[in-house]
XYZ file of C-alpha atoms in Angstrom:
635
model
C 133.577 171.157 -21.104
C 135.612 169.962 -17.900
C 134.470 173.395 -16.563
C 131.167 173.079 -16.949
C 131.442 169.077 -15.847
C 133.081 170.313 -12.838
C 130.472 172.906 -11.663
C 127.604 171.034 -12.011
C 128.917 168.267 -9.837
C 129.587 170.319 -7.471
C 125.999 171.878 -7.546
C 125.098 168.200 -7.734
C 127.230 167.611 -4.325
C 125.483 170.897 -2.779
C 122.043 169.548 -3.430
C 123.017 166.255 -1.999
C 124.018 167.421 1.280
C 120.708 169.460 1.640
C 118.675 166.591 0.796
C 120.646 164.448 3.503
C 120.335 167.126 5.594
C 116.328 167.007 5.508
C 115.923 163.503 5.677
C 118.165 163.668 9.076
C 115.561 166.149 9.935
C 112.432 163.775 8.897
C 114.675 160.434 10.154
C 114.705 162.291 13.459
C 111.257 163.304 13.508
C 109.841 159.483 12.997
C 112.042 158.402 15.298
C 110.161 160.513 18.252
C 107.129 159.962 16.942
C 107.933 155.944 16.801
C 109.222 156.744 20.585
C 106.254 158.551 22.036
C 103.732 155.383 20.130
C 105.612 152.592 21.828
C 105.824 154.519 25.069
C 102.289 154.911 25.468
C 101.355 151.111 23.738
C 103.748 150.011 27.321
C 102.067 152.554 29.805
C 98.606 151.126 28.512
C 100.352 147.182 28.929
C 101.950 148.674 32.050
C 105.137 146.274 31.142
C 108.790 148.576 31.654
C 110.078 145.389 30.147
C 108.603 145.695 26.525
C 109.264 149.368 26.638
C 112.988 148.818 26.784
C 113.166 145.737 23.804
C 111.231 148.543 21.702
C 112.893 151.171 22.049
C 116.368 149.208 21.642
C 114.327 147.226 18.239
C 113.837 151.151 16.944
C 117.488 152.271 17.598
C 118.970 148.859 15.765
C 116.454 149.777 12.702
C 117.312 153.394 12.912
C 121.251 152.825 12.630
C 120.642 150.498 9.918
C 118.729 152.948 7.843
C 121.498 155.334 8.248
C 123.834 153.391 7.325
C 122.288 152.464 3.835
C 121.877 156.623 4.022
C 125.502 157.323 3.916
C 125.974 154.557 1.615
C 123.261 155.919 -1.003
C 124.764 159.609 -0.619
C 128.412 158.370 -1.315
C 126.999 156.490 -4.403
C 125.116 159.634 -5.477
C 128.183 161.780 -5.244
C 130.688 159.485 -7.271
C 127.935 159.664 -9.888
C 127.992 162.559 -11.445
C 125.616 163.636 -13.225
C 122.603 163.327 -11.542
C 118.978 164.761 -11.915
C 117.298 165.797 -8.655
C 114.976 163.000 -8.587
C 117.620 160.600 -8.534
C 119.157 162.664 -5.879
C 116.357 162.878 -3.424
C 113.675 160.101 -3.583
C 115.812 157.089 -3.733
C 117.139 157.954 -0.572
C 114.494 159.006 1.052
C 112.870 155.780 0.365
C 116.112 153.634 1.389
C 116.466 155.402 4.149
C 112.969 155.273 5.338
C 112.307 153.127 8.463
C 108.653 153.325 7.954
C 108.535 152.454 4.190
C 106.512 148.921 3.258
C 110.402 147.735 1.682
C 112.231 148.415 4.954
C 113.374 146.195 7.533
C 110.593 143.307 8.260
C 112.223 142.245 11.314
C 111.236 145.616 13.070
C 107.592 146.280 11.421
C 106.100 144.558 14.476
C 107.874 146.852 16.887
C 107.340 150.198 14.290
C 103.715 151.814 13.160
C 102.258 151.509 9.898
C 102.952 153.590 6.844
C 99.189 153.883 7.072
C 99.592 155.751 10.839
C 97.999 159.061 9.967
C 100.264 161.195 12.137
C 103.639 159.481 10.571
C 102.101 160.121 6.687
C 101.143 163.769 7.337
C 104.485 164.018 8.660
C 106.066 162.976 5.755
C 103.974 164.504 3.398
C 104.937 168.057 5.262
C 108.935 166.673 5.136
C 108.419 166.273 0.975
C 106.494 169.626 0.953
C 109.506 171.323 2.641
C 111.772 169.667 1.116
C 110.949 170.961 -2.532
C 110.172 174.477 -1.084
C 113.529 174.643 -0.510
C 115.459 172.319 -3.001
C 113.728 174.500 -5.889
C 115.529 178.274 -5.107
C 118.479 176.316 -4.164
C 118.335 174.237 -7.390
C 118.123 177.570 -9.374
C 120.848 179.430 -6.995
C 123.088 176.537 -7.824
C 122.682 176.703 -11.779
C 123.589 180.485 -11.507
C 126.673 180.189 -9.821
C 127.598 177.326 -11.479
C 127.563 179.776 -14.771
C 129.307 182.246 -13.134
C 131.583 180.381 -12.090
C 132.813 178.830 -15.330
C 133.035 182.539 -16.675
C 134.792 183.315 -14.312
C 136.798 180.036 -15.133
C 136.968 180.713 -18.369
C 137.959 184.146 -18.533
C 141.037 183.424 -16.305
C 142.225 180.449 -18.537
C 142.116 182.983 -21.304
C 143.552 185.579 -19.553
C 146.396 182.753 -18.602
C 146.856 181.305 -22.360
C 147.143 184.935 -23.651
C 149.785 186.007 -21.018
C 151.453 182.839 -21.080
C 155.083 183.146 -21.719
C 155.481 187.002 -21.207
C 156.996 186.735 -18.001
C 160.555 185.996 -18.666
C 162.041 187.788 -16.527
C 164.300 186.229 -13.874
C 162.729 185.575 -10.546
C 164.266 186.263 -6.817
C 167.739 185.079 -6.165
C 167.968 181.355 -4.301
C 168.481 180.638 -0.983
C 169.998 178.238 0.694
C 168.405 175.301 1.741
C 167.449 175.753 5.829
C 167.154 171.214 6.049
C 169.305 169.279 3.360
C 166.949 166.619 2.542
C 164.909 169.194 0.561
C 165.888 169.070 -3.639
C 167.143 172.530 -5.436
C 165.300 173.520 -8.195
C 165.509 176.650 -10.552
C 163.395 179.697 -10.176
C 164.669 181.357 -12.886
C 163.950 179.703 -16.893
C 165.808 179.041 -19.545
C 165.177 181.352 -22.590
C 166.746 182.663 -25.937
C 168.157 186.150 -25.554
C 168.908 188.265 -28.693
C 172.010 190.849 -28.448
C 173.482 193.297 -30.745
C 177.864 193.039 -31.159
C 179.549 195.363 -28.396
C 176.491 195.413 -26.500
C 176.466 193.234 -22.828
C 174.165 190.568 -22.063
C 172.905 188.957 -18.744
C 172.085 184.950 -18.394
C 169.953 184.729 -15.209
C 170.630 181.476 -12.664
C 168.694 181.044 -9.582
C 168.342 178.576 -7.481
C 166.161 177.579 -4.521
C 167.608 175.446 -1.957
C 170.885 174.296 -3.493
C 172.291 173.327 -0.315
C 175.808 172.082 -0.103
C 175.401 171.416 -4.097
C 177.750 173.165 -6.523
C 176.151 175.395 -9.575
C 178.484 174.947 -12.692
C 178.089 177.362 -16.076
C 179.135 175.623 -18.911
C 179.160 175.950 -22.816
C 179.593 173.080 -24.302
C 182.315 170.677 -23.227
C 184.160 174.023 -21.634
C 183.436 174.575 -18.068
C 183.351 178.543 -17.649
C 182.023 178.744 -13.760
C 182.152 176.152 -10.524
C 180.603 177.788 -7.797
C 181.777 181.498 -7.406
C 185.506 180.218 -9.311
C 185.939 181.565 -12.506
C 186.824 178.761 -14.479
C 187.727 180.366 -17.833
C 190.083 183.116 -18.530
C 187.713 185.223 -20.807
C 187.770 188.524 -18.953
C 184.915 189.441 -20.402
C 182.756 187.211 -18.417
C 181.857 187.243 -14.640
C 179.048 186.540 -12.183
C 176.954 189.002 -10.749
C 174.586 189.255 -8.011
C 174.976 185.362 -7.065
C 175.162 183.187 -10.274
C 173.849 184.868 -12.352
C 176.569 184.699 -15.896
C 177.543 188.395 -17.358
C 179.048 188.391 -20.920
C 180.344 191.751 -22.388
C 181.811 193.266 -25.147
C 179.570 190.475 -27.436
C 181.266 188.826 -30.712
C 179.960 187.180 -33.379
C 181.061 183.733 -31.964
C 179.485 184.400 -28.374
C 176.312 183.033 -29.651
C 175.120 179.459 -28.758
C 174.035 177.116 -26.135
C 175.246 178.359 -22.001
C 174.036 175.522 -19.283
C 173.450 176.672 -15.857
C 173.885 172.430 -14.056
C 172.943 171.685 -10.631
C 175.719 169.566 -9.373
C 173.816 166.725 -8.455
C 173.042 162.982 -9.253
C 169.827 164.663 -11.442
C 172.004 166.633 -12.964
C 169.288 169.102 -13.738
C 170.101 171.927 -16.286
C 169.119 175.323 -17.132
C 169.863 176.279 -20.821
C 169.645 179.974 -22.200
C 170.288 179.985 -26.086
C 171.982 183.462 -27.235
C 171.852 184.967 -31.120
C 174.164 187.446 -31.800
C 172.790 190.128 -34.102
C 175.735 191.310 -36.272
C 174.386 194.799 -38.243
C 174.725 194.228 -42.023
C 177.740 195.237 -44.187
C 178.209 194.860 -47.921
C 180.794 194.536 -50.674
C 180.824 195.304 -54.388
C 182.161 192.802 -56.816
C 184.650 193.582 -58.170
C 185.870 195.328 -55.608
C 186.825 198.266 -56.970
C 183.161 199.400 -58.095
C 183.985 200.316 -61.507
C 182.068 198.160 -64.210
C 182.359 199.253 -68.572
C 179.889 197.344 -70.789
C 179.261 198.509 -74.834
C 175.966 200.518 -76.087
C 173.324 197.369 -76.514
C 175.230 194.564 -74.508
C 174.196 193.413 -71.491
C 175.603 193.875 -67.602
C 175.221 192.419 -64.571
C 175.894 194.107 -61.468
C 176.798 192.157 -57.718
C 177.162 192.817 -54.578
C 177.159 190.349 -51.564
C 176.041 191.276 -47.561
C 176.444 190.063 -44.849
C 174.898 190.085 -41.091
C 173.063 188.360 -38.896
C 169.982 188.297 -39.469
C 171.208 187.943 -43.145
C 170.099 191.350 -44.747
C 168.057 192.307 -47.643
C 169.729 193.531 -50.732
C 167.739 196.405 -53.562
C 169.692 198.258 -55.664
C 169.095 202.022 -56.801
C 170.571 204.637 -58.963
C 171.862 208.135 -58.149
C 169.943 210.981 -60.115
C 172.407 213.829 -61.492
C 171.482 215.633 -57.940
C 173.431 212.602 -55.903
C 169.878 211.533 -54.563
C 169.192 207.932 -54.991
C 165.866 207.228 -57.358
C 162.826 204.531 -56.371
C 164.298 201.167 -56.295
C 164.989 199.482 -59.610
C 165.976 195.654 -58.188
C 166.310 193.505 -55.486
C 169.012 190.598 -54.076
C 172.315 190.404 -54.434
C 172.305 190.539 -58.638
C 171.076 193.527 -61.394
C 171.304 192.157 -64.568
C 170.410 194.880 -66.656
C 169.823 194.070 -70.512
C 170.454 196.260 -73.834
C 172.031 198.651 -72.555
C 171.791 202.474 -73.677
C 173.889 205.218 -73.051
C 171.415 206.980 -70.462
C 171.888 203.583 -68.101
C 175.147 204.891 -67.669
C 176.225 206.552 -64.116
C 176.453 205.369 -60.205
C 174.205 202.054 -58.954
C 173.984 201.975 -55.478
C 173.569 198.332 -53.013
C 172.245 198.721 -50.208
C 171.854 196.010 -47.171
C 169.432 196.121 -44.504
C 168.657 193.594 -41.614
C 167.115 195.614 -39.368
C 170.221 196.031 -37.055
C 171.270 199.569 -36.834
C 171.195 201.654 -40.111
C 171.104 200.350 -43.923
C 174.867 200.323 -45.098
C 175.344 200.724 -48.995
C 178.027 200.441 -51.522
C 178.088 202.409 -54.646
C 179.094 201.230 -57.980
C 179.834 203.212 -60.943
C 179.019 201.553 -65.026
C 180.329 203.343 -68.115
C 178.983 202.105 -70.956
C 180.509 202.506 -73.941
C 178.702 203.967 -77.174
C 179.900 206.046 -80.250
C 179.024 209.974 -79.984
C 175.486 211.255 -79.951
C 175.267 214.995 -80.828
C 171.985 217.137 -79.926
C 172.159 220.912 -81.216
C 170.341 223.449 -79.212
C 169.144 225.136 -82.257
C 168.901 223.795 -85.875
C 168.089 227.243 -87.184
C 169.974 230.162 -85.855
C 169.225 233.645 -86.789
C 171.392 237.106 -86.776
C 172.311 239.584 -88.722
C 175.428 241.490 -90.306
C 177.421 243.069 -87.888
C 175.508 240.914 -84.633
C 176.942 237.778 -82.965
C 175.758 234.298 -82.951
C 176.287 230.962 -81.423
C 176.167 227.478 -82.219
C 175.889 224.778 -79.606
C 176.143 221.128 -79.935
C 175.675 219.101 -76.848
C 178.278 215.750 -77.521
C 177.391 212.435 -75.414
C 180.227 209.868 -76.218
C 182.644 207.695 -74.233
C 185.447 207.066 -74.598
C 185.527 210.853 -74.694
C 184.899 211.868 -78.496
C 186.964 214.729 -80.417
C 184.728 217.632 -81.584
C 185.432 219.675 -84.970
C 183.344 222.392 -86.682
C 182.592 222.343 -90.452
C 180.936 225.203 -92.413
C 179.273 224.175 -95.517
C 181.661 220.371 -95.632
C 184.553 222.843 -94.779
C 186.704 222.662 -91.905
C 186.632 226.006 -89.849
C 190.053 227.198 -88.169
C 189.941 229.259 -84.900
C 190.356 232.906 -85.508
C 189.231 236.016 -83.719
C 185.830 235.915 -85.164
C 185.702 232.402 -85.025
C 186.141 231.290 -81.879
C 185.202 227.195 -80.606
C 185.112 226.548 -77.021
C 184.463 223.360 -74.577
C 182.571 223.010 -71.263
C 181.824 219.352 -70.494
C 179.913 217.969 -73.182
C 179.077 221.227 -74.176
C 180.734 222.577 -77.610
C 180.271 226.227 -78.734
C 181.134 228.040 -81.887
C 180.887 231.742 -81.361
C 180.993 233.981 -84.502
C 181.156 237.664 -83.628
C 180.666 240.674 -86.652
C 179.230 238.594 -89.016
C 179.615 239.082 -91.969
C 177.783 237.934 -95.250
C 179.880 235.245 -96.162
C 179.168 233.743 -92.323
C 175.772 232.664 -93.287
C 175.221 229.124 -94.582
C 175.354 225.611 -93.335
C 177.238 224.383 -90.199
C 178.034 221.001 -88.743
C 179.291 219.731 -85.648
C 181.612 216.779 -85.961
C 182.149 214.139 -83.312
C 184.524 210.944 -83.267
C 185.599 208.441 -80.684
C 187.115 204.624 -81.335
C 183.680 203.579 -81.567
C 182.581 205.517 -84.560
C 181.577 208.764 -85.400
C 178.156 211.185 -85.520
C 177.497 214.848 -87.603
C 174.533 217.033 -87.011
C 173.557 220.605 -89.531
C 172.675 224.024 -88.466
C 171.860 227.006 -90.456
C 172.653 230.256 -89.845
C 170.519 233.058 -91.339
C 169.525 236.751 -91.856
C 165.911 235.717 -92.254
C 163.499 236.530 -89.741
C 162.386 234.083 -86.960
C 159.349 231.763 -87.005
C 156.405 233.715 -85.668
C 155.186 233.637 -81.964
C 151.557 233.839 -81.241
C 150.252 235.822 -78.143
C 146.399 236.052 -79.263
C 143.714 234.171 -76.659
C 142.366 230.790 -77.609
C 138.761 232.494 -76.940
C 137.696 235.611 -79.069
C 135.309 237.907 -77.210
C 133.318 238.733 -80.636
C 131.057 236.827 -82.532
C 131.783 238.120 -86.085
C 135.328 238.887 -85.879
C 138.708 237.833 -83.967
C 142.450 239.893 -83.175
C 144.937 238.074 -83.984
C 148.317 239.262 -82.330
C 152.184 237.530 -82.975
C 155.853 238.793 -82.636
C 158.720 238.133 -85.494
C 162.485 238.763 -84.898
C 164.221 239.884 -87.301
C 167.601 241.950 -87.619
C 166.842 243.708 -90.728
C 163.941 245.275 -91.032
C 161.006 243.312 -92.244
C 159.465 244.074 -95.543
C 155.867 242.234 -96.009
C 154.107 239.630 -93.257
C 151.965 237.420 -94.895
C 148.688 235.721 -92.816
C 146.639 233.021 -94.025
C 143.482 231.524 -92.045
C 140.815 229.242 -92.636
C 137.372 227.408 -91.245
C 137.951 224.118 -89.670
C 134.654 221.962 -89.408
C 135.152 220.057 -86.267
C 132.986 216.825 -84.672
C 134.277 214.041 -82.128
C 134.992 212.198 -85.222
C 136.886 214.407 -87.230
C 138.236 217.829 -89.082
C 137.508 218.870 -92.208
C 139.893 222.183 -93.031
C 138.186 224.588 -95.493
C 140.011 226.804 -98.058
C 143.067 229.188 -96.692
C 142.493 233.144 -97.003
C 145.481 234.784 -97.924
C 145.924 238.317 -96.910
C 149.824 239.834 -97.578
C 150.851 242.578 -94.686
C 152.794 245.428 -94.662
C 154.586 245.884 -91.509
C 155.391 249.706 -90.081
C 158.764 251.481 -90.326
C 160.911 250.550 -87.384
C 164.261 252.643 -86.943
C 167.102 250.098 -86.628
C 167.598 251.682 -83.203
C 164.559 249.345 -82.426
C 164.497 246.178 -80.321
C 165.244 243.067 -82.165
C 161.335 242.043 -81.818
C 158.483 242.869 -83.903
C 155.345 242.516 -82.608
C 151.906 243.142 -84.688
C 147.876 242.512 -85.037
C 145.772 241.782 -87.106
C 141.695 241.257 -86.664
C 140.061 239.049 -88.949
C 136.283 239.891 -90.001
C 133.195 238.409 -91.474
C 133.779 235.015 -89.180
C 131.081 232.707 -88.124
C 129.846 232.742 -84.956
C 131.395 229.747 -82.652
C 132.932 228.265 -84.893
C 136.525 226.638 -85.116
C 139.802 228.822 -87.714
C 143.438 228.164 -88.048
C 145.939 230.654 -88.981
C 149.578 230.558 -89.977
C 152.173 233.601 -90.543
C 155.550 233.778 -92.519
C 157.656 237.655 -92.845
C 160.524 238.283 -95.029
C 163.208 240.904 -94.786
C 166.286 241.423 -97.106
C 167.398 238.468 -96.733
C 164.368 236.319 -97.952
C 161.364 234.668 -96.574
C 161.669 232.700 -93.441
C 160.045 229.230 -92.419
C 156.342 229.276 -91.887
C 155.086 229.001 -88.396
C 153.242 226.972 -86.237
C 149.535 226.722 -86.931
C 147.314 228.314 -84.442
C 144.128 227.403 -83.707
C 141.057 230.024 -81.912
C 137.604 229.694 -81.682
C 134.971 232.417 -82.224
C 132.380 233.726 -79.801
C 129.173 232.797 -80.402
C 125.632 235.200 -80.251
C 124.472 233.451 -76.929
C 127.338 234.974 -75.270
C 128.899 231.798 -73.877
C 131.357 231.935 -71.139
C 134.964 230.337 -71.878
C 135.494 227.294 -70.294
C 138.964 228.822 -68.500
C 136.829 231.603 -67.121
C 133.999 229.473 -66.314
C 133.555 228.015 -62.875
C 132.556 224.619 -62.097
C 130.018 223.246 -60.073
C 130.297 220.417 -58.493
C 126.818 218.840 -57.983
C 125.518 216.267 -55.851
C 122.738 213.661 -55.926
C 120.847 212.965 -53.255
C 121.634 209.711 -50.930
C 119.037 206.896 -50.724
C 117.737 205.858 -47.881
C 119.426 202.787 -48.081
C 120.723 202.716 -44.461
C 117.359 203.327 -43.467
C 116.216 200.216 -44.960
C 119.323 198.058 -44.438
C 119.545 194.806 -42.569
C 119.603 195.033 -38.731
C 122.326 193.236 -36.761
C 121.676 191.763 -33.235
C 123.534 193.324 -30.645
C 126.540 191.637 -29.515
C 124.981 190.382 -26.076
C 122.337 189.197 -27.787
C 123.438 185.196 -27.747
C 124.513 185.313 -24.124
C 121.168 186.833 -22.794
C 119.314 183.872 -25.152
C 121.570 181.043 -23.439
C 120.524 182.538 -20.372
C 116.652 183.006 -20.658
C 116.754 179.400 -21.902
C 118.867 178.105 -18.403
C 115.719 179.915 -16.597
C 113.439 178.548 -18.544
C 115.162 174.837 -17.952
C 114.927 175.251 -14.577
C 111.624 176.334 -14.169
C 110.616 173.126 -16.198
C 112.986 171.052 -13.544
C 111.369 172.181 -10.758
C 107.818 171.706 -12.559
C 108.592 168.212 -13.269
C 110.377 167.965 -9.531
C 106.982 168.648 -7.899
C 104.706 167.072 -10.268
C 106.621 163.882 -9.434
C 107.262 164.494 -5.334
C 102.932 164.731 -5.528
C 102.706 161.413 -6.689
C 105.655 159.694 -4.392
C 103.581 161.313 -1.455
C 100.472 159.924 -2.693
C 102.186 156.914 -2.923
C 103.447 156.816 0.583
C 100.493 158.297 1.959
């Protein structure tokens, strides 16, 4: 608003001094025409005499009216604002020495207002005078816009750049007369350094003169002049006053006063941080932390740094690679506890400064053996070998012993245990008959103890299916599976049936039973036995489940998995897995066509400038319909 104050008064000012320049013009014009009548009224009397009190009555009147002139313009110019009527016809009616209101005690020695040559000529002075006030009233309003753009778009350009420039200016010189003041030309500012690094304070001072510059921090005077003051080596002046600290510490930072050693005392103060990268410590020290399967266990570490740092925790996977983050500050308090929340926590501490430091902490947690076996059911045959693994997770460390059918086994060169880590192997090579049965792995630790059973057994495996979920034929379906078995296998036995399926539920329908004799295989013969079997007289598409179970010499063994297939149907429908997808589209609507339109973004500015035309248009409208009816009135 002060911008736009300030440019129209001085458009206001600008129109002033035209409209004082025209009436000097019309002011100058009566005052020959006033000449030239009284000259020829005293040729006609033939009196030199009257002639000169005239023309000395008309010069008197004429000073006065310029004089209420200059008076009039100063009072239009301290007014501010102003509309151009104000501006012009006032004064040109003041200032008039021919208007009815003038000066009385000349109108005997002046013509009338009614004098047709004086009227016409200042009907043509009003004429001219708005012919030319109008484009200069309208070039006026245009630069006074552009002006407080431009106005405006350098105070913005200042407020957004203020403060950027903190770097120190030119180095001071000394004053050339010593009644001129020093002053700084550099500013005081807060600098932000890293520990080791060095760090500048900038001084500079114009005209100090026979004046003394003093650093100080504090109470503690560190410079006076170009003597160093303190005995820290690690600070010095360079390049005039100018204060260089290196080698920063933690307890560098604070407050340094660059003083002007005069009755002013005038100071410059710089404020330094020290940035101190972060560190960290476990608690207790020693990183080692034991809790019991179920309690809880809280975890601390403490950083330090300036700025302070941030504290998360992690955990190490079994590959040393920390995991996503599973806490943050200084404290994990982790609740319940289980034995798989056992292992190394790491705390890191970042601030930013250099790289994240961390701090790794290892918890045991304490819990009574847990046994997993990597079989349950173990097959082989006389004369093979077989294992028997147990997998032991227990701390403290738990002691590991082998029982066959609730009897303790002894080592012996068939029988032969073996540790690596928590890994516990029983190896039994020729076997025998007697080395089938029941087996358990014993585990015990001060906490308490933990058993899991195997069996190990001559009867075949648990069948594998290899058989497509998809059958390629509508009335029947192959069915394909492998067995092991040592021995050879004596009868396979297959039973399917219907399942009628919705997305609601199954309902299974009666099992076919079908018994299978396998072929002759040498016992020079891989382990595996694989056979097929195709299933007739299905319904098309529809949904069957089958299950197998073989026995060999040494019995029947457990029945296996149930298998599920589907039968092709007669419209010869494709798979899904060999089926390709396609993606489809839909067609866009022609929303955007029909969407709302936005006005462009010069679209405000061009309005607020169509309406300035259009106010000055109806100025100048007014301006002349109003100077018509001041020069009827004068004329």
């Amino acid at each position: 608003m002060r911008i736009i104050s300030h440019s129209i008064r001085c458009g206001a000012q600008t129109y002033a001094a035209n409209v004082t320049s025209t009436i000097k013009q019309s002011k100058a014009t009566a005052t020959a025409t006033a000449t030239t009548v009284s000259n020829n009224k005293i040729s006609n009397n033939n009196s030199a005499t009257k002639s000169t009190v005239t023309q000395q009555t008309l010069t008197q009147a004429t000073k006065t009216n310029i004089r209420r002139l200059i008076a009039h313009r100063q009072l239009s110019t301290e007014v501010a604002p102003l509309t151009a009527p104000q501006l012009v016809y006032p004064s040109l009616l003041e200032s008039s020495a021919f208007s009815p209101s003038g000066n009385t005690s000349n109108s005997s020695a002046l013509p009338s207002p009614s004098s047709t040559p004086t009227s016409a000529l200042l009907r043509r002075s009003y004429a001219a005078q708005f012919k030319m006030n109008c484009p200069i009233l309208i070039v006026i309003s245009l630069a006074c816009i552009l002006h407080a753009s431009l106005l405006w778009n350098g105070v913005s350009a200042a407020i957004s750049n203020r403060g950027a420039n903190t770097r120190p200016m030119s180095t001071s010189q000394t004053a050339a007369m010593s009644g001129v003041q020093p002053h700084f030309l550099s500013r005081g500012h807060t600098y932000r350094a890293v520990v080791g690094d060095t760090l500048v304070l900038p001084c500079q001072v114009e005209n100090l003169g026979n004046f003394v510059l003093l650093w100080r921090r504090g109470i503690n005077v560190l410079t006076a002049s170009n003597i160093m003051v303190t005995r820290d080596e690690r600070i010095r002046l360079i390049d005039g006053y100018n204060l260089e600290i290196s080698d920063l510490e933690p307890q560098d930072a604070g407050d340094y006063v660059c003083q002007i050693s005069d009755k002013i005392n005038r100071d410059q103060v710089h404020t330094v941080e020290i940035l101190v990268p972060p560190s960290v410590r476990a608690i207790p020290t020693s990183g080692q932390l034991q809790a019991r399967k179920g309690g809880p266990i809280t975890l601390e570490c403490k950083g330090s740094g300036n700025p302070v740092p941030s504290i998360y925790w992690t955990k190490k996977s079994g590959a040393g690679k920390s995991s996503a983050r599973i806490g943050d500050g200084p404290i994990l308090t982790l609740e319940k506890l289980e034995r798989q929340q056992a292992g190394v926590y790491q705390c890191t501490a970042d601030n930013g400064v250099g790289e994240p430091v961390t701090v790794d902490m290892r918890l045991d947690v304490l819990y009574p053996p847990d046994i997993q076996v990597e079989k349950s059911w173990i097959h082989s045959g006389e004369g093979f070998e077989a294992k028997l693994v147990c997998i032991v997770y227990a701390d403290p460390v738990a002691t590991v012993s082998w029982y066959q059918n609730s009897f303790p086994i002894q080592t012996t060169d068939r029988r032969i245990m073996s540790t690596r880590a928590n890994r516990h192997t029983l190896t039994i090579r020729h076997i025998q008959q007697e080395d089938f049965g029941n087996y358990s792995c014993v585990a015990d630790n001060s906490l308490g103890r933990s058993r899991k059973y195997m069996e190990l057994s001559g009867r075949p495996g648990p069948a594998e299916f290899y058989s497509p979920k998809w059958g390629r034929s509508s009335d029947s379906y192959n069915l394909t599976w492998k067995i092991d078995s040592y021995p050879p296998l004596q009868e396979v036995r297959l039973l399917y049936r219907r399942v009628l399926m919705n997305d609601t539920f199954q309902q299974p329908g009666r099992w076919h039973d079908f018994i299978l004799t396998p072929e002759h295989r040498p016992a020079s013969e891989p382990l595996t036995h694989i056979m097929s079997y195709t299933i007739k007289n299905l319904h098309p598409g529809a949904y069957y489940e089958a299950i197998v179970q073989a026995k060999n010499s040494y019995g029947w063994n457990e029945v296996s998995d149930i298998f599920q297939f589907i039968v092709a149907s007669n419209t010869m429908d494709i798979p899904p897995e060999d089926a390709e997808v396609v993606a489809s589209s839909k067609s866009r609507s022609n929303s955007a066509a029909t969407g709302s339109t936005q006005l462009p973004p010069h679209a405000h500015s061009r309005t607020l400038v169509w309406c300035a035309f259009i106010a000055i248009g109806a100025s100048c409208l007014l301006q002349r319909s109003h100077q018509r009816q001041v020069s009827l009135n004068v004329g």
